[in-house]
């Protein structure tokens, strides 16, 4: 149980905005700050408390904004610094916090720092990136093959973990730190509430530059993964992925770097926070000197969300956090701009609507800070783009070319594979209405990625707003219940059943309240027996929320009947 009052970032529900696709305020087919600001009332009504904004900085968009060419400005297509300030103050006016995306590992190859660095071997920034005379090993970039790229002006190679347009910074150079910390302060000075740290694990590499021993390159490994059939083959490929990159991750120095960064945040008033794109709880330091949160990614690393998976995940995750000498706070999510959308990925094509409600309830009732991804609240689905010329995610374009050129895969199949692995499918424009272009942009405008045509089949905000039974209204209600139920925010997690396949039931218990959550993942009606559950036995259950029709209160239960796919939240109260 938390001993001190929870901080805002422990109570908040975060909502990730992918700025290119959220709201197009000026009708040019690309999202922008004017659009986001206009939608703040929508977000306030939805009931979220904080926004994580994916990169909004100038960028040539080789990696959709994660290749930053100026850390202290706004991409012109998104607006101006003034537009950003308006967005920030309007968010704060509605009690919505804002954290930004901090990309430390690399810059764009069009960043002035890199342009200077690559121009000669003796310029002032010559040592700001990782330069070598000849590739010292067989390291791969996780996006586009060889990790070492040649530059003729220096007759040298630079290192990049991601695209070759994303050169890794040399974080051993104090000038790099200084420049990046200046940029970090720039937005903190403007009042942002913290940062999500992009790809922190890749900042430092193995100092010995040890080669990997996987008998394949990146494209071959990806392809082998697609062709793997048996569980053994899949396991072998999984092991290869780990082995291929293990020397390029988590090198010495990261904890000290995180401490420096944390010290900067702590100079500011108002509990500015850091959440790392990593699941390693070691980056939470001693509870006060590194990151506030890291994601529970293992929860989403599965094909299906099942009660046994969740149970095991919670057991392991909370046990890990429990080994920390401070109360480490969990952070749960099921989707983001890098993964297939929750609705598609964890649906079964038969009960998708019901499953979406269970998944939302899961993230919003488990112990920890929840992160939602824009569009999941209306059940947006993946859009498979099978024309390779329409892909914007360049790692997918690279893979398409490798398949056709190097691996002799027929173009039709390559296009399908590229579409499947591309992250474009889960980054399409937000669907605001059933107007053409899903109401994202005017009808005659070509949006930066195609709008998913399912906007015309009810997957849009306006239609769902008007329908009390919609997923959107379900999210709103659930968010309200969460806010009004302290146990769901602060309470400890107590699993109730240890091995049922069909449903997942647990308590959240805070000092002042106990809440019972039941998620029935099956088509069956389930009878629950509480006669041996000490926290519930002989008590009343006051129903706070149900996705099925229910009476509002129930007698002191010996048992409880839960409908197929029902989400049930109740308060456990002393029997009168
Ligand atoms: C992170 C981002 C991803 C990006 C990569 C490189 O994983 O979430 O979108 O491509 O870092 O910056």
mmCIF file of C-alpha atoms in Angstrom, residues 254-522:
data_model
loop_
_atom_site.group_PDB
_atom_site.id
_atom_site.type_symbol
_atom_site.label_atom_id
_atom_site.label_comp_id
_atom_site.label_asym_id
_atom_site.label_seq_id
_atom_site.Cartn_x
_atom_site.Cartn_y
_atom_site.Cartn_z
ATOM 1 C CA UNK A 254 22.916 4.886 -18.627
ATOM 2 C CA UNK A 255 22.122 5.036 -14.925
ATOM 3 C CA UNK A 256 24.402 8.025 -14.457
ATOM 4 C CA UNK A 257 22.841 9.698 -17.456
ATOM 5 C CA UNK A 258 19.329 9.129 -16.135
ATOM 6 C CA UNK A 259 20.420 10.595 -12.820
ATOM 7 C CA UNK A 260 21.651 13.739 -14.545
ATOM 8 C CA UNK A 261 18.393 14.057 -16.381
ATOM 9 C CA UNK A 262 16.338 13.478 -13.267
ATOM 10 C CA UNK A 263 18.300 16.143 -11.424
ATOM 11 C CA UNK A 264 17.338 18.597 -14.152
ATOM 12 C CA UNK A 265 13.660 17.757 -13.829
ATOM 13 C CA UNK A 266 13.856 18.104 -10.072
ATOM 14 C CA UNK A 267 15.119 21.657 -10.411
ATOM 15 C CA UNK A 268 11.597 22.521 -11.499
ATOM 16 C CA UNK A 269 8.479 22.995 -9.422
ATOM 17 C CA UNK A 270 5.472 20.764 -9.760
ATOM 18 C CA UNK A 271 6.610 17.168 -9.888
ATOM 19 C CA UNK A 272 7.809 16.954 -13.465
ATOM 20 C CA UNK A 273 8.005 13.306 -14.439
ATOM 21 C CA UNK A 274 9.879 10.839 -16.645
ATOM 22 C CA UNK A 275 8.560 7.647 -18.155
ATOM 23 C CA UNK A 276 10.969 5.444 -20.053
ATOM 24 C CA UNK A 277 10.280 3.421 -23.173
ATOM 25 C CA UNK A 278 11.724 0.401 -21.449
ATOM 26 C CA UNK A 279 10.471 -2.302 -19.135
ATOM 27 C CA UNK A 280 13.601 -2.541 -17.017
ATOM 28 C CA UNK A 281 12.691 -1.483 -13.507
ATOM 29 C CA UNK A 282 16.352 -0.791 -12.703
ATOM 30 C CA UNK A 283 15.868 2.529 -14.465
ATOM 31 C CA UNK A 284 13.688 3.597 -11.564
ATOM 32 C CA UNK A 285 16.928 3.946 -9.604
ATOM 33 C CA UNK A 286 16.451 4.425 -5.893
ATOM 34 C CA UNK A 287 12.955 5.787 -6.374
ATOM 35 C CA UNK A 288 14.098 9.384 -6.428
ATOM 36 C CA UNK A 289 17.053 9.628 -8.712
ATOM 37 C CA UNK A 290 16.184 8.132 -12.111
ATOM 38 C CA UNK A 291 12.869 7.558 -13.904
ATOM 39 C CA UNK A 292 9.477 7.727 -12.264
ATOM 40 C CA UNK A 293 7.988 5.017 -14.446
ATOM 41 C CA UNK A 294 8.888 2.350 -16.962
ATOM 42 C CA UNK A 295 6.280 0.493 -18.965
ATOM 43 C CA UNK A 296 4.996 -2.975 -18.175
ATOM 44 C CA UNK A 297 5.576 -4.016 -21.799
ATOM 45 C CA UNK A 298 5.440 -7.748 -20.988
ATOM 46 C CA UNK A 299 1.678 -7.318 -20.523
ATOM 47 C CA UNK A 300 1.273 -6.484 -24.196
ATOM 48 C CA UNK A 301 3.852 -8.953 -25.518
ATOM 49 C CA UNK A 302 1.366 -11.666 -26.311
ATOM 50 C CA UNK A 303 -0.923 -12.762 -29.123
ATOM 51 C CA UNK A 304 -4.030 -12.890 -26.931
ATOM 52 C CA UNK A 305 -4.891 -11.264 -23.646
ATOM 53 C CA UNK A 306 -6.044 -14.180 -21.516
ATOM 54 C CA UNK A 307 -6.717 -14.441 -17.783
ATOM 55 C CA UNK A 308 -3.692 -16.701 -17.322
ATOM 56 C CA UNK A 309 -1.436 -14.298 -19.184
ATOM 57 C CA UNK A 310 -2.603 -11.332 -17.112
ATOM 58 C CA UNK A 311 -2.347 -13.226 -13.871
ATOM 59 C CA UNK A 312 1.188 -14.365 -14.570
ATOM 60 C CA UNK A 313 2.180 -10.928 -15.797
ATOM 61 C CA UNK A 314 0.868 -9.275 -12.653
ATOM 62 C CA UNK A 315 2.477 -11.834 -10.433
ATOM 63 C CA UNK A 316 5.880 -11.386 -12.035
ATOM 64 C CA UNK A 317 5.716 -7.642 -12.533
ATOM 65 C CA UNK A 318 4.513 -6.806 -9.053
ATOM 66 C CA UNK A 319 6.985 -9.253 -7.532
ATOM 67 C CA UNK A 320 9.799 -7.528 -9.440
ATOM 68 C CA UNK A 321 8.626 -4.113 -8.310
ATOM 69 C CA UNK A 322 8.326 -5.515 -4.814
ATOM 70 C CA UNK A 323 12.045 -6.248 -4.745
ATOM 71 C CA UNK A 324 12.783 -2.527 -4.975
ATOM 72 C CA UNK A 325 13.645 -0.788 -1.741
ATOM 73 C CA UNK A 326 10.870 1.751 -2.426
ATOM 74 C CA UNK A 327 7.276 1.357 -3.615
ATOM 75 C CA UNK A 328 7.869 1.143 -7.375
ATOM 76 C CA UNK A 329 4.773 2.130 -9.270
ATOM 77 C CA UNK A 330 3.561 0.067 -12.269
ATOM 78 C CA UNK A 331 2.629 1.530 -15.641
ATOM 79 C CA UNK A 332 0.336 -0.415 -17.957
ATOM 80 C CA UNK A 333 -0.515 -0.076 -21.613
ATOM 81 C CA UNK A 334 -1.717 -2.271 -24.446
ATOM 82 C CA UNK A 335 -0.884 -0.159 -27.455
ATOM 83 C CA UNK A 336 1.047 2.744 -28.897
ATOM 84 C CA UNK A 337 2.230 4.186 -32.220
ATOM 85 C CA UNK A 338 4.653 1.277 -32.696
ATOM 86 C CA UNK A 339 2.237 -1.618 -32.331
ATOM 87 C CA UNK A 340 -0.775 -3.043 -34.050
ATOM 88 C CA UNK A 341 -3.935 -1.493 -32.611
ATOM 89 C CA UNK A 342 -5.468 -3.136 -29.564
ATOM 90 C CA UNK A 343 -8.756 -3.729 -31.358
ATOM 91 C CA UNK A 344 -7.111 -5.624 -34.200
ATOM 92 C CA UNK A 345 -4.298 -7.288 -32.361
ATOM 93 C CA UNK A 346 -6.248 -8.767 -29.503
ATOM 94 C CA UNK A 347 -9.597 -9.167 -31.241
ATOM 95 C CA UNK A 348 -10.829 -12.557 -32.426
ATOM 96 C CA UNK A 349 -12.999 -11.252 -35.310
ATOM 97 C CA UNK A 350 -16.062 -12.580 -33.520
ATOM 98 C CA UNK A 351 -16.254 -10.781 -30.219
ATOM 99 C CA UNK A 352 -14.085 -7.755 -30.959
ATOM 100 C CA UNK A 353 -16.533 -5.266 -29.462
ATOM 101 C CA UNK A 354 -16.757 -7.170 -26.193
ATOM 102 C CA UNK A 355 -13.040 -7.839 -26.060
ATOM 103 C CA UNK A 356 -12.249 -4.146 -26.594
ATOM 104 C CA UNK A 357 -14.314 -3.386 -23.499
ATOM 105 C CA UNK A 358 -12.432 -5.977 -21.478
ATOM 106 C CA UNK A 359 -9.056 -4.662 -22.630
ATOM 107 C CA UNK A 360 -9.966 -1.103 -21.727
ATOM 108 C CA UNK A 361 -11.169 -2.208 -18.321
ATOM 109 C CA UNK A 362 -8.002 -4.178 -17.764
ATOM 110 C CA UNK A 363 -5.667 -1.243 -18.345
ATOM 111 C CA UNK A 364 -7.890 1.099 -16.349
ATOM 112 C CA UNK A 365 -8.294 -1.133 -13.305
ATOM 113 C CA UNK A 366 -4.933 -2.834 -12.871
ATOM 114 C CA UNK A 367 -2.621 -1.282 -10.337
ATOM 115 C CA UNK A 368 -0.515 1.386 -12.019
ATOM 116 C CA UNK A 369 -0.631 4.357 -14.333
ATOM 117 C CA UNK A 370 -2.549 3.579 -17.529
ATOM 118 C CA UNK A 371 -1.501 4.809 -20.977
ATOM 119 C CA UNK A 372 -4.095 4.861 -23.770
ATOM 120 C CA UNK A 373 -3.320 5.420 -27.446
ATOM 121 C CA UNK A 374 -5.389 7.888 -29.467
ATOM 122 C CA UNK A 375 -8.236 6.206 -31.312
ATOM 123 C CA UNK A 376 -8.476 3.132 -29.130
ATOM 124 C CA UNK A 377 -11.445 4.717 -27.371
ATOM 125 C CA UNK A 378 -13.495 4.450 -30.561
ATOM 126 C CA UNK A 379 -12.118 1.043 -31.491
ATOM 127 C CA UNK A 380 -9.931 2.141 -34.373
ATOM 128 C CA UNK A 381 -8.484 -0.801 -36.272
ATOM 129 C CA UNK A 382 -5.308 -1.399 -38.262
ATOM 130 C CA UNK A 383 -5.376 -0.389 -41.904
ATOM 131 C CA UNK A 384 -3.225 -2.665 -44.014
ATOM 132 C CA UNK A 385 -1.463 -0.647 -46.700
ATOM 133 C CA UNK A 386 -0.441 -3.030 -49.455
ATOM 134 C CA UNK A 387 0.822 -0.496 -51.981
ATOM 135 C CA UNK A 388 4.496 -0.030 -51.029
ATOM 136 C CA UNK A 389 4.579 3.419 -52.642
ATOM 137 C CA UNK A 390 1.990 4.567 -50.089
ATOM 138 C CA UNK A 391 4.015 3.504 -47.054
ATOM 139 C CA UNK A 392 5.366 6.351 -44.918
ATOM 140 C CA UNK A 393 7.113 4.153 -42.371
ATOM 141 C CA UNK A 394 10.466 3.874 -44.097
ATOM 142 C CA UNK A 395 11.583 0.783 -42.190
ATOM 143 C CA UNK A 396 8.774 -1.019 -44.009
ATOM 144 C CA UNK A 397 9.809 0.420 -47.365
ATOM 145 C CA UNK A 398 13.351 -0.756 -46.681
ATOM 146 C CA UNK A 399 12.087 -4.209 -45.820
ATOM 147 C CA UNK A 400 9.961 -4.381 -48.966
ATOM 148 C CA UNK A 401 13.001 -3.567 -51.095
ATOM 149 C CA UNK A 402 15.146 -6.113 -49.269
ATOM 150 C CA UNK A 403 12.572 -8.832 -49.732
ATOM 151 C CA UNK A 404 12.255 -8.236 -53.460
ATOM 152 C CA UNK A 405 15.859 -7.369 -54.217
ATOM 153 C CA UNK A 406 17.859 -9.624 -51.902
ATOM 154 C CA UNK A 407 15.571 -12.413 -50.853
ATOM 155 C CA UNK A 408 13.721 -13.115 -54.119
ATOM 156 C CA UNK A 409 10.304 -12.775 -52.564
ATOM 157 C CA UNK A 410 7.570 -12.054 -55.162
ATOM 158 C CA UNK A 411 6.537 -8.363 -55.041
ATOM 159 C CA UNK A 412 2.911 -9.136 -54.096
ATOM 160 C CA UNK A 413 3.952 -11.109 -51.069
ATOM 161 C CA UNK A 414 6.629 -8.581 -50.178
ATOM 162 C CA UNK A 415 4.024 -5.806 -50.307
ATOM 163 C CA UNK A 416 1.794 -7.719 -47.942
ATOM 164 C CA UNK A 417 4.626 -8.413 -45.514
ATOM 165 C CA UNK A 418 5.765 -4.814 -45.593
ATOM 166 C CA UNK A 419 2.210 -3.609 -44.963
ATOM 167 C CA UNK A 420 1.880 -5.984 -42.034
ATOM 168 C CA UNK A 421 5.108 -4.987 -40.353
ATOM 169 C CA UNK A 422 4.729 -1.287 -41.103
ATOM 170 C CA UNK A 423 3.575 0.938 -38.275
ATOM 171 C CA UNK A 424 1.537 3.016 -40.698
ATOM 172 C CA UNK A 425 -1.351 0.630 -40.149
ATOM 173 C CA UNK A 426 -1.802 1.863 -36.601
ATOM 174 C CA UNK A 427 -1.022 5.535 -37.279
ATOM 175 C CA UNK A 428 -3.815 6.451 -39.684
ATOM 176 C CA UNK A 429 -5.743 9.681 -39.076
ATOM 177 C CA UNK A 430 -8.158 9.876 -36.171
ATOM 178 C CA UNK A 431 -11.745 9.357 -37.257
ATOM 179 C CA UNK A 432 -13.815 12.245 -36.003
ATOM 180 C CA UNK A 433 -17.062 11.773 -37.923
ATOM 181 C CA UNK A 434 -18.623 9.915 -40.822
ATOM 182 C CA UNK A 435 -17.890 12.781 -43.197
ATOM 183 C CA UNK A 436 -15.471 12.045 -46.051
ATOM 184 C CA UNK A 437 -11.933 11.509 -44.755
ATOM 185 C CA UNK A 438 -13.481 10.553 -41.436
ATOM 186 C CA UNK A 439 -13.847 14.263 -40.711
ATOM 187 C CA UNK A 440 -10.080 14.497 -40.192
ATOM 188 C CA UNK A 441 -9.517 16.737 -43.222
ATOM 189 C CA UNK A 442 -11.803 18.309 -45.820
ATOM 190 C CA UNK A 443 -13.175 15.905 -48.418
ATOM 191 C CA UNK A 444 -10.975 17.020 -51.295
ATOM 192 C CA UNK A 445 -7.729 16.796 -49.328
ATOM 193 C CA UNK A 446 -5.355 13.876 -49.471
ATOM 194 C CA UNK A 447 -4.453 12.984 -45.904
ATOM 195 C CA UNK A 448 -0.829 12.083 -45.119
ATOM 196 C CA UNK A 449 -1.818 8.449 -44.612
ATOM 197 C CA UNK A 450 -5.108 7.106 -45.925
ATOM 198 C CA UNK A 451 -8.053 7.275 -43.549
ATOM 199 C CA UNK A 452 -9.361 3.866 -42.560
ATOM 200 C CA UNK A 453 -12.662 3.476 -44.478
ATOM 201 C CA UNK A 454 -14.284 1.897 -41.441
ATOM 202 C CA UNK A 455 -15.002 5.457 -40.239
ATOM 203 C CA UNK A 456 -18.173 5.088 -42.324
ATOM 204 C CA UNK A 457 -19.206 2.056 -40.285
ATOM 205 C CA UNK A 458 -19.541 3.790 -36.963
ATOM 206 C CA UNK A 459 -15.884 3.902 -36.001
ATOM 207 C CA UNK A 460 -15.824 7.636 -35.485
ATOM 208 C CA UNK A 461 -16.190 10.029 -32.595
ATOM 209 C CA UNK A 462 -19.382 11.822 -33.613
ATOM 210 C CA UNK A 463 -21.493 8.717 -34.202
ATOM 211 C CA UNK A 464 -20.275 7.152 -30.996
ATOM 212 C CA UNK A 465 -20.825 10.269 -28.988
ATOM 213 C CA UNK A 466 -24.511 10.060 -29.855
ATOM 214 C CA UNK A 467 -24.800 6.395 -29.026
ATOM 215 C CA UNK A 468 -24.993 5.605 -25.312
ATOM 216 C CA UNK A 469 -23.952 2.006 -25.984
ATOM 217 C CA UNK A 470 -20.805 2.955 -27.925
ATOM 218 C CA UNK A 471 -17.254 2.096 -26.998
ATOM 219 C CA UNK A 472 -16.506 5.792 -26.609
ATOM 220 C CA UNK A 473 -19.226 6.226 -24.004
ATOM 221 C CA UNK A 474 -18.054 3.067 -22.312
ATOM 222 C CA UNK A 475 -14.543 4.554 -21.961
ATOM 223 C CA UNK A 476 -16.002 7.771 -20.603
ATOM 224 C CA UNK A 477 -18.049 5.964 -18.002
ATOM 225 C CA UNK A 478 -15.162 3.741 -16.990
ATOM 226 C CA UNK A 479 -12.852 6.726 -16.642
ATOM 227 C CA UNK A 480 -15.452 8.422 -14.443
ATOM 228 C CA UNK A 481 -15.819 5.373 -12.244
ATOM 229 C CA UNK A 482 -12.054 5.093 -11.935
ATOM 230 C CA UNK A 483 -11.803 8.688 -10.850
ATOM 231 C CA UNK A 484 -14.524 8.291 -8.223
ATOM 232 C CA UNK A 485 -13.131 5.042 -6.826
ATOM 233 C CA UNK A 486 -9.934 5.627 -4.842
ATOM 234 C CA UNK A 487 -9.252 1.895 -4.537
ATOM 235 C CA UNK A 488 -8.941 1.636 -8.327
ATOM 236 C CA UNK A 489 -6.304 4.319 -8.313
ATOM 237 C CA UNK A 490 -4.323 3.710 -5.155
ATOM 238 C CA UNK A 491 -5.274 0.265 -3.999
ATOM 239 C CA UNK A 492 -3.075 -2.782 -3.746
ATOM 240 C CA UNK A 493 -3.690 -5.609 -6.156
ATOM 241 C CA UNK A 494 -4.954 -8.869 -4.688
ATOM 242 C CA UNK A 495 -5.624 -11.674 -7.163
ATOM 243 C CA UNK A 496 -8.687 -13.702 -6.280
ATOM 244 C CA UNK A 497 -8.596 -16.780 -8.388
ATOM 245 C CA UNK A 498 -5.387 -18.494 -9.255
ATOM 246 C CA UNK A 499 -6.186 -20.667 -12.206
ATOM 247 C CA UNK A 500 -9.478 -20.144 -13.994
ATOM 248 C CA UNK A 501 -9.118 -19.882 -17.740
ATOM 249 C CA UNK A 502 -12.343 -17.998 -18.334
ATOM 250 C CA UNK A 503 -12.255 -15.017 -16.103
ATOM 251 C CA UNK A 504 -9.873 -12.836 -14.191
ATOM 252 C CA UNK A 505 -10.918 -11.476 -10.820
ATOM 253 C CA UNK A 506 -9.015 -9.321 -8.379
ATOM 254 C CA UNK A 507 -9.372 -6.808 -5.616
ATOM 255 C CA UNK A 508 -7.919 -3.353 -5.352
ATOM 256 C CA UNK A 509 -7.632 -2.484 -1.710
ATOM 257 C CA UNK A 510 -6.754 0.922 -0.364
ATOM 258 C CA UNK A 511 -6.953 2.174 3.189
ATOM 259 C CA UNK A 512 -10.476 3.424 2.820
ATOM 260 C CA UNK A 513 -11.958 1.152 0.208
ATOM 261 C CA UNK A 514 -11.941 -2.263 -1.437
ATOM 262 C CA UNK A 515 -13.011 -2.738 -5.040
ATOM 263 C CA UNK A 516 -13.686 -6.019 -6.772
ATOM 264 C CA UNK A 517 -13.002 -6.298 -10.502
ATOM 265 C CA UNK A 518 -14.187 -9.215 -12.595
ATOM 266 C CA UNK A 519 -13.280 -9.548 -16.247
ATOM 267 C CA UNK A 520 -15.021 -12.453 -17.910
ATOM 268 C CA UNK A 521 -13.083 -13.224 -21.059
ATOM 269 C CA UNK A 522 -15.339 -16.092 -22.065
#
